[in-house]
Amino acid sequence: MTTSLTITKPDDWHLHLRDGAMLEGIIASSSRHFHRAIIMPNLVPPVVTTAEAVSYRERILAAKPRADFFNPLMTLYLTENTDPADVAAGFADGLVTAVKLYPAGATTNSASGVKDITKVYPVLEKMAEIGMPLCVHGEVTDPSVDIFDREAVFIDMVLDPLRKRISGLKVVMEHVTTRQGVDYVLSQEAGLGATITTHHLIINRNAILAGGIRPHYYCLPVAKREEHRLALRSAATSGDRRFFLGTDSAPHSDPNKETACGCAGIFTAPNTLSCLAHVFEEEGALDRLEAFTSLNGPAFYGLQPNEEKITLVKRAEPVACPSKVHTGDGDVTVFDPMFPLYWDVQ
Ligand code: DOR
Ligand code: ZN
């Protein structure tokens, strides 16, 4: 039985760090285990320009524990007024790494997102020209489309036509949650990757709805049926270069989750690596964990893997993980995988 595993230090290719007291309270949960992270720009107001991304990055670095090395890779929130020249200059100067497309209304703080995709073609064409990746929240917002179908419909109605129109655009389908999403990525040889979250490998929609409504398992895209979770597990544990970890760790204070209209988001940063080692061991794929957490992401983004290593150790007794992180903005509940965790980061 494997009881210790040393891998290249992981990166998180999709992370929400928030700002202010929440940022200060939760940053260590990521900087402790991850070397780099793609930082989501959906603050209020959103991070729209390179100058805003630079100043947000400074706030992140000021909030992190001094002893931790952590390199936040910044993204810009795409709006219908985004200036292609600002995006290109930010990318050329190494100040921003990617642009994030939120369809307007799709999720938390997405009101300033894109309503009419044709309006952002000039930015996307520029990005294709300079090789800058587009991170996509892949859900349609049409209220007549069932929430469990919104990702599959997005692929057919928006993503595939967009990629055909702007060929050469490098796209990451963020937090893919369906078999259709996995199959679409697998059908494309180049220019398309996908992040997979920790929680979508562990829960299906029953976790949210069966036996009572559990807001701490609610996120967007919402967890789907079991067949989809199994497709995600097989993609993540396959080692296929097109799939990599993006935790989508998304903290909200407990009062904002435990209410009549609770926020979407699951806070997985503190125990993500323990959960992933458990999942990969269950799938007999511990030898492919490193590809998922530490190699495939940098390769997609055209970056080198980290030089540092981390060691995961399997303990004889379950590892104690705090169920909440206390922040100046209130307590945040940590993802409960509903099984004991034995893997620990040394
Ligand atoms: O569950 C989610 N939470 N999905 C998103 O797309 C946004 C995120 C957040 O910012 O809370
Ligand atoms: Zn997200």
GROMACS .gro file of C-alpha atoms and ligand atoms in nm:
model
  358
    1MET     CA    1   0.000   0.000   0.000
    2THR     CA    2   0.132   0.347  -0.090
    3THR     CA    3   0.164   0.561   0.221
    4SER     CA    4   0.368   0.850   0.088
    5LEU     CA    5   0.367   1.036  -0.241
    6THR     CA    6   0.602   1.314  -0.348
    7ILE     CA    7   0.484   1.528  -0.640
    8THR     CA    8   0.564   1.858  -0.807
    9LYS     CA    9   0.401   2.134  -0.603
   10PRO     CA   10   0.046   2.190  -0.735
   11ASP     CA   11  -0.112   2.498  -0.891
   12ASP     CA   12  -0.478   2.594  -0.874
   13TRP     CA   13  -0.599   2.698  -1.219
   14HIS     CA   14  -0.928   2.849  -1.092
   15LEU     CA   15  -0.951   3.020  -0.756
   16HIS     CA   16  -1.167   3.284  -0.585
   17LEU     CA   17  -0.974   3.480  -0.323
   18ARG     CA   18  -1.218   3.772  -0.270
   19ASP     CA   19  -1.086   4.092  -0.113
   20GLY     CA   20  -1.049   4.271   0.223
   21ALA     CA   21  -1.120   4.074   0.541
   22MET     CA   22  -1.232   3.763   0.352
   23LEU     CA   23  -0.910   3.758   0.147
   24GLU     CA   24  -0.706   3.796   0.465
   25GLY     CA   25  -0.895   3.516   0.633
   26ILE     CA   26  -0.873   3.257   0.355
   27ILE     CA   27  -0.554   3.325   0.156
   28ALA     CA   28  -0.338   3.096   0.371
   29SER     CA   29  -0.562   2.801   0.283
   30SER     CA   30  -0.434   2.830  -0.075
   31SER     CA   31  -0.084   2.972  -0.031
   32ARG     CA   32   0.003   2.685   0.205
   33HIS     CA   33  -0.028   2.416  -0.063
   34PHE     CA   34  -0.031   2.586  -0.401
   35HIS     CA   35   0.250   2.760  -0.580
   36ARG     CA   36   0.046   2.953  -0.835
   37ALA     CA   37  -0.321   3.015  -0.894
   38ILE     CA   38  -0.537   3.168  -1.163
   39ILE     CA   39  -0.728   3.435  -0.971
   40MET     CA   40  -1.089   3.494  -1.062
   41PRO     CA   41  -1.183   3.860  -1.123
   42ASN     CA   42  -1.547   3.858  -1.004
   43LEU     CA   43  -1.503   4.107  -0.723
   44VAL     CA   44  -1.755   4.385  -0.661
   45PRO     CA   45  -1.680   4.586  -0.870
   46PRO     CA   46  -1.507   4.338  -1.104
   47VAL     CA   47  -1.140   4.345  -1.205
   48VAL     CA   48  -1.177   4.481  -1.556
   49THR     CA   49  -0.854   4.659  -1.646
   50THR     CA   50  -0.487   4.567  -1.622
   51ALA     CA   51  -0.436   4.846  -1.368
   52GLU     CA   52  -0.709   4.698  -1.148
   53ALA     CA   53  -0.554   4.351  -1.177
   54VAL     CA   54  -0.213   4.486  -1.076
   55SER     CA   55  -0.355   4.653  -0.768
   56TYR     CA   56  -0.561   4.344  -0.674
   57ARG     CA   57  -0.247   4.131  -0.706
   58GLU     CA   58  -0.067   4.363  -0.465
   59ARG     CA   59  -0.350   4.324  -0.211
   60ILE     CA   60  -0.326   3.945  -0.243
   61LEU     CA   61   0.050   3.946  -0.188
   62ALA     CA   62   0.012   4.181   0.111
   63ALA     CA   63  -0.249   3.947   0.266
   64LYS     CA   64  -0.061   3.619   0.229
   65PRO     CA   65   0.156   3.481   0.510
   66ARG     CA   66   0.510   3.612   0.466
   67ALA     CA   67   0.667   3.268   0.473
   68ASP     CA   68   0.455   3.129   0.188
   69PHE     CA   69   0.564   3.163  -0.172
   70PHE     CA   70   0.254   3.226  -0.380
   71ASN     CA   71   0.227   3.360  -0.732
   72PRO     CA   72  -0.121   3.492  -0.820
   73LEU     CA   73  -0.176   3.482  -1.197
   74MET     CA   74  -0.428   3.750  -1.272
   75THR     CA   75  -0.731   3.746  -1.500
   76LEU     CA   76  -0.945   4.023  -1.641
   77TYR     CA   77  -1.323   4.018  -1.627
   78LEU     CA   78  -1.448   4.045  -1.983
   79THR     CA   79  -1.717   4.309  -2.042
   80GLU     CA   80  -1.867   4.442  -2.361
   81ASN     CA   81  -1.651   4.752  -2.311
   82THR     CA   82  -1.318   4.575  -2.256
   83ASP     CA   83  -1.039   4.744  -2.449
   84PRO     CA   84  -0.841   4.497  -2.664
   85ALA     CA   85  -0.532   4.719  -2.638
   86ASP     CA   86  -0.536   4.714  -2.256
   87VAL     CA   87  -0.573   4.334  -2.255
   88ALA     CA   88  -0.288   4.289  -2.504
   89ALA     CA   89  -0.058   4.526  -2.318
   90GLY     CA   90  -0.128   4.357  -1.983
   91PHE     CA   91  -0.052   4.017  -2.135
   92ALA     CA   92   0.263   4.137  -2.311
   93ASP     CA   93   0.391   4.285  -1.985
   94GLY     CA   94   0.320   3.962  -1.796
   95LEU     CA   95   0.073   4.140  -1.568
   96VAL     CA   96  -0.232   3.938  -1.667
   97THR     CA   97  -0.245   3.574  -1.773
   98ALA     CA   98  -0.597   3.521  -1.904
   99VAL     CA   99  -0.939   3.676  -1.957
  100LYS     CA  100  -1.254   3.539  -1.795
  101LEU     CA  101  -1.583   3.523  -1.979
  102TYR     CA  102  -1.893   3.524  -1.761
  103PRO     CA  103  -2.220   3.519  -1.950
  104ALA     CA  104  -2.416   3.801  -1.779
  105GLY     CA  105  -2.622   3.660  -1.495
  106ALA     CA  106  -2.465   3.312  -1.498
  107THR     CA  107  -2.325   3.321  -1.145
  108THR     CA  108  -2.197   3.525  -0.848
  109ASN     CA  109  -2.116   3.886  -0.949
  110SER     CA  110  -2.159   3.822  -1.319
  111ALA     CA  111  -2.398   4.112  -1.386
  112SER     CA  112  -2.130   4.303  -1.579
  113GLY     CA  113  -2.056   3.998  -1.794
  114VAL     CA  114  -2.125   3.943  -2.161
  115LYS     CA  115  -2.481   3.958  -2.295
  116ASP     CA  116  -2.402   3.969  -2.667
  117ILE     CA  117  -2.095   3.766  -2.760
  118THR     CA  118  -2.053   3.948  -3.090
  119LYS     CA  119  -1.965   4.262  -2.891
  120VAL     CA  120  -1.647   4.100  -2.758
  121TYR     CA  121  -1.522   3.954  -3.088
  122PRO     CA  122  -1.255   4.227  -3.124
  123VAL     CA  123  -1.106   4.136  -2.783
  124LEU     CA  124  -1.122   3.763  -2.857
  125GLU     CA  125  -0.963   3.810  -3.200
  126LYS     CA  126  -0.681   4.003  -3.039
  127MET     CA  127  -0.636   3.728  -2.779
  128ALA     CA  128  -0.621   3.459  -3.047
  129GLU     CA  129  -0.353   3.663  -3.226
  130ILE     CA  130  -0.133   3.695  -2.917
  131GLY     CA  131  -0.198   3.347  -2.774
  132MET     CA  132  -0.378   3.464  -2.460
  133PRO     CA  133  -0.615   3.209  -2.303
  134LEU     CA  134  -0.986   3.269  -2.246
  135CYS     CA  135  -1.134   3.110  -1.933
  136VAL     CA  136  -1.501   3.040  -1.985
  137HIS     CA  137  -1.788   2.997  -1.742
  138GLY     CA  138  -1.976   2.761  -1.971
  139GLU     CA  139  -2.344   2.796  -1.890
  140VAL     CA  140  -2.623   2.963  -2.085
  141THR     CA  141  -2.838   3.201  -1.887
  142ASP     CA  142  -3.163   3.160  -2.082
  143PRO     CA  143  -3.423   3.107  -1.806
  144SER     CA  144  -3.610   2.861  -2.026
  145VAL     CA  145  -3.312   2.621  -2.017
  146ASP     CA  146  -3.314   2.383  -1.721
  147ILE     CA  147  -3.027   2.457  -1.483
  148PHE     CA  148  -2.899   2.100  -1.517
  149ASP     CA  149  -2.877   2.141  -1.897
  150ARG     CA  150  -2.712   2.482  -1.911
  151GLU     CA  151  -2.358   2.356  -1.965
  152ALA     CA  152  -2.447   2.111  -2.241
  153VAL     CA  153  -2.654   2.375  -2.421
  154PHE     CA  154  -2.371   2.629  -2.386
  155ILE     CA  155  -2.130   2.396  -2.563
  156ASP     CA  156  -2.360   2.356  -2.863
  157MET     CA  157  -2.500   2.707  -2.883
  158VAL     CA  158  -2.207   2.926  -2.776
  159LEU     CA  159  -1.872   2.755  -2.725
  160ASP     CA  160  -1.841   2.543  -3.034
  161PRO     CA  161  -1.961   2.820  -3.270
  162LEU     CA  162  -1.730   3.069  -3.096
  163ARG     CA  163  -1.425   2.842  -3.131
  164LYS     CA  164  -1.507   2.783  -3.498
  165ARG     CA  165  -1.542   3.155  -3.562
  166ILE     CA  166  -1.228   3.261  -3.376
  167SER     CA  167  -0.997   2.977  -3.465
  168GLY     CA  168  -0.672   2.975  -3.275
  169LEU     CA  169  -0.832   3.110  -2.956
  170LYS     CA  170  -0.704   2.911  -2.660
  171VAL     CA  171  -0.999   2.825  -2.435
  172VAL     CA  172  -1.030   2.673  -2.090
  173MET     CA  173  -1.373   2.534  -2.013
  174GLU     CA  174  -1.377   2.611  -1.644
  175HIS     CA  175  -1.521   2.369  -1.388
  176VAL     CA  176  -1.659   2.124  -1.639
  177THR     CA  177  -1.946   1.930  -1.477
  178THR     CA  178  -2.095   1.704  -1.741
  179ARG     CA  179  -2.020   1.404  -1.958
  180GLN     CA  180  -2.099   1.627  -2.257
  181GLY     CA  181  -1.829   1.870  -2.140
  182VAL     CA  182  -1.572   1.593  -2.102
  183ASP     CA  183  -1.663   1.445  -2.441
  184TYR     CA  184  -1.640   1.783  -2.610
  185VAL     CA  185  -1.291   1.844  -2.471
  186LEU     CA  186  -1.182   1.495  -2.573
  187SER     CA  187  -1.309   1.554  -2.926
  188GLN     CA  188  -1.076   1.853  -2.973
  189GLU     CA  189  -0.710   1.798  -3.043
  190ALA     CA  190  -0.579   2.145  -2.967
  191GLY     CA  191  -0.670   2.479  -2.819
  192LEU     CA  192  -0.917   2.350  -2.561
  193GLY     CA  193  -0.855   2.241  -2.203
  194ALA     CA  194  -1.079   2.203  -1.901
  195THR     CA  195  -1.047   2.252  -1.530
  196ILE     CA  196  -1.222   2.013  -1.295
  197THR     CA  197  -1.300   2.100  -0.934
  198THR     CA  198  -1.237   1.880  -0.634
  199HIS     CA  199  -1.599   1.882  -0.524
  200HIS     CA  200  -1.741   1.778  -0.862
  201LEU     CA  201  -1.529   1.462  -0.837
  202ILE     CA  202  -1.691   1.382  -0.502
  203ILE     CA  203  -2.054   1.494  -0.495
  204ASN     CA  204  -2.348   1.455  -0.726
  205ARG     CA  205  -2.672   1.649  -0.699
  206ASN     CA  206  -2.804   1.425  -0.422
  207ALA     CA  207  -2.558   1.591  -0.184
  208ILE     CA  208  -2.746   1.919  -0.230
  209LEU     CA  209  -3.102   1.793  -0.232
  210ALA     CA  210  -3.157   1.446  -0.083
  211GLY     CA  211  -3.279   1.432   0.276
  212GLY     CA  212  -3.280   1.810   0.320
  213ILE     CA  213  -3.137   2.109   0.137
  214ARG     CA  214  -2.764   2.152   0.199
  215PRO     CA  215  -2.640   2.494   0.092
  216HIS     CA  216  -2.274   2.413   0.146
  217TYR     CA  217  -2.288   2.174  -0.151
  218TYR     CA  218  -2.444   2.434  -0.379
  219CYS     CA  219  -2.221   2.588  -0.643
  220LEU     CA  220  -2.238   2.684  -1.009
  221PRO     CA  221  -2.232   2.501  -1.234
  222VAL     CA  222  -2.447   2.292  -1.001
  223ALA     CA  223  -2.341   1.930  -0.942
  224LYS     CA  224  -2.521   1.697  -1.180
  225ARG     CA  225  -2.629   1.330  -1.188
  226GLU     CA  226  -2.397   1.046  -1.087
  227GLU     CA  227  -2.316   0.953  -1.450
  228HIS     CA  228  -2.160   1.297  -1.492
  229ARG     CA  229  -1.954   1.270  -1.175
  230LEU     CA  230  -1.819   0.939  -1.303
  231ALA     CA  231  -1.725   1.095  -1.638
  232LEU     CA  232  -1.537   1.371  -1.453
  233ARG     CA  233  -1.355   1.119  -1.236
  234SER     CA  234  -1.245   0.923  -1.534
  235ALA     CA  235  -1.124   1.237  -1.714
  236ALA     CA  236  -0.935   1.375  -1.413
  237THR     CA  237  -0.768   1.046  -1.326
  238SER     CA  238  -0.686   0.955  -1.688
  239GLY     CA  239  -0.373   1.172  -1.694
  240ASP     CA  240  -0.499   1.325  -2.022
  241ARG     CA  241  -0.316   1.656  -2.071
  242ARG     CA  242  -0.639   1.844  -2.148
  243PHE     CA  243  -0.772   1.814  -1.790
  244PHE     CA  244  -0.626   1.991  -1.489
  245LEU     CA  245  -0.718   2.107  -1.140
  246GLY     CA  246  -0.910   2.428  -1.089
  247THR     CA  247  -1.062   2.406  -0.745
  248ASP     CA  248  -1.311   2.691  -0.792
  249SER     CA  249  -1.273   2.722  -0.417
  250ALA     CA  250  -1.526   3.000  -0.356
  251PRO     CA  251  -1.570   3.117   0.003
  252HIS     CA  252  -1.890   3.279   0.122
  253SER     CA  253  -1.967   3.350   0.487
  254ASP     CA  254  -2.210   3.108   0.652
  255PRO     CA  255  -2.492   3.366   0.679
  256ASN     CA  256  -2.464   3.423   0.303
  257LYS     CA  257  -2.490   3.047   0.237
  258GLU     CA  258  -2.747   2.950   0.500
  259THR     CA  259  -3.033   3.170   0.391
  260ALA     CA  260  -3.344   3.166   0.173
  261CYS     CA  261  -3.139   3.257  -0.137
  262GLY     CA  262  -2.790   3.133  -0.059
  263CYS     CA  263  -2.480   3.214  -0.262
  264ALA     CA  264  -2.323   2.960  -0.497
  265GLY     CA  265  -1.975   2.846  -0.403
  266ILE     CA  266  -1.792   2.569  -0.216
  267PHE     CA  267  -1.482   2.638  -0.010
  268THR     CA  268  -1.242   2.352  -0.080
  269ALA     CA  269  -0.899   2.513  -0.057
  270PRO     CA  270  -0.811   2.383   0.292
  271ASN     CA  271  -0.861   2.011   0.221
  272THR     CA  272  -0.846   1.988  -0.157
  273LEU     CA  273  -0.522   1.792  -0.178
  274SER     CA  274  -0.635   1.543   0.089
  275CYS     CA  275  -0.963   1.494  -0.099
  276LEU     CA  276  -0.789   1.452  -0.434
  277ALA     CA  277  -0.540   1.196  -0.304
  278HIS     CA  278  -0.837   1.001  -0.166
  279VAL     CA  279  -1.020   1.014  -0.501
  280PHE     CA  280  -0.714   0.919  -0.707
  281GLU     CA  281  -0.633   0.632  -0.470
  282GLU     CA  282  -0.991   0.505  -0.497
  283GLU     CA  283  -0.954   0.510  -0.875
  284GLY     CA  284  -0.618   0.330  -0.860
  285ALA     CA  285  -0.459   0.638  -1.015
  286LEU     CA  286  -0.229   0.787  -0.752
  287ASP     CA  287   0.047   0.781  -1.012
  288ARG     CA  288  -0.158   1.025  -1.223
  289LEU     CA  289  -0.237   1.275  -0.946
  290GLU     CA  290   0.070   1.483  -1.031
  291ALA     CA  291  -0.035   1.523  -1.394
  292PHE     CA  292  -0.372   1.658  -1.282
  293THR     CA  293  -0.254   1.890  -1.004
  294SER     CA  294   0.088   1.999  -1.124
  295LEU     CA  295   0.180   1.920  -1.487
  296ASN     CA  296  -0.113   1.949  -1.727
  297GLY     CA  297  -0.211   2.302  -1.620
  298PRO     CA  298   0.130   2.464  -1.675
  299ALA     CA  299   0.165   2.281  -2.006
  300PHE     CA  300  -0.167   2.422  -2.127
  301TYR     CA  301  -0.074   2.775  -2.016
  302GLY     CA  302   0.274   2.743  -2.171
  303LEU     CA  303   0.449   2.764  -1.833
  304GLN     CA  304   0.708   2.544  -1.666
  305PRO     CA  305   0.599   2.310  -1.387
  306ASN     CA  306   0.707   2.422  -1.041
  307GLU     CA  307   1.047   2.309  -0.919
  308GLU     CA  308   0.932   2.261  -0.558
  309LYS     CA  309   0.786   1.930  -0.445
  310ILE     CA  310   0.530   1.842  -0.181
  311THR     CA  311   0.482   1.513  -0.003
  312LEU     CA  312   0.144   1.364   0.074
  313VAL     CA  313   0.138   1.112   0.355
  314LYS     CA  314  -0.132   0.857   0.430
  315ARG     CA  315  -0.197   0.848   0.802
  316ALA     CA  316  -0.329   0.552   0.998
  317GLU     CA  317  -0.598   0.768   1.158
  318PRO     CA  318  -0.825   1.025   0.989
  319VAL     CA  319  -0.670   1.369   0.955
  320ALA     CA  320  -0.838   1.644   1.153
  321CYS     CA  321  -0.945   1.925   0.922
  322PRO     CA  322  -1.118   2.228   1.076
  323SER     CA  323  -1.481   2.243   0.963
  324LYS     CA  324  -1.472   2.624   0.949
  325VAL     CA  325  -1.225   2.900   0.878
  326HIS     CA  326  -1.283   3.217   1.077
  327THR     CA  327  -1.248   3.544   0.889
  328GLY     CA  328  -1.317   3.909   0.964
  329ASP     CA  329  -1.612   3.868   0.727
  330GLY     CA  330  -1.760   3.575   0.921
  331ASP     CA  331  -1.705   3.201   0.939
  332VAL     CA  332  -1.667   3.003   0.619
  333THR     CA  333  -1.760   2.635   0.614
  334VAL     CA  334  -1.499   2.403   0.465
  335PHE     CA  335  -1.612   2.140   0.215
  336ASP     CA  336  -1.707   1.815   0.388
  337PRO     CA  337  -1.644   1.523   0.153
  338MET     CA  338  -1.860   1.298   0.374
  339PHE     CA  339  -1.582   1.042   0.416
  340PRO     CA  340  -1.281   1.047   0.648
  341LEU     CA  341  -0.960   1.182   0.499
  342TYR     CA  342  -0.635   0.997   0.562
  343TRP     CA  343  -0.405   1.180   0.322
  344ASP     CA  344  -0.226   1.477   0.465
  345VAL     CA  345   0.020   1.728   0.319
  346GLN     CA  346   0.346   1.692   0.507
  347DOR     O1  347  -2.016   2.835  -0.730
  347DOR     C1  348  -1.961   2.932  -0.780
  347DOR     N1  349  -1.913   3.032  -0.703
  347DOR     N2  350  -1.951   2.941  -0.913
  347DOR     C2  351  -1.905   3.050  -0.973
  347DOR     O2  352  -1.900   3.051  -1.093
  347DOR     C3  353  -1.869   3.170  -0.894
  347DOR     C4  354  -1.831   3.133  -0.758
  347DOR     C5  355  -1.823   3.251  -0.665
  347DOR     O3  356  -1.765   3.353  -0.700
  347DOR     O4  357  -1.876   3.241  -0.553
  348ZN      ZN  358  -1.533   3.012  -1.016
   0.00000   0.00000   0.00000
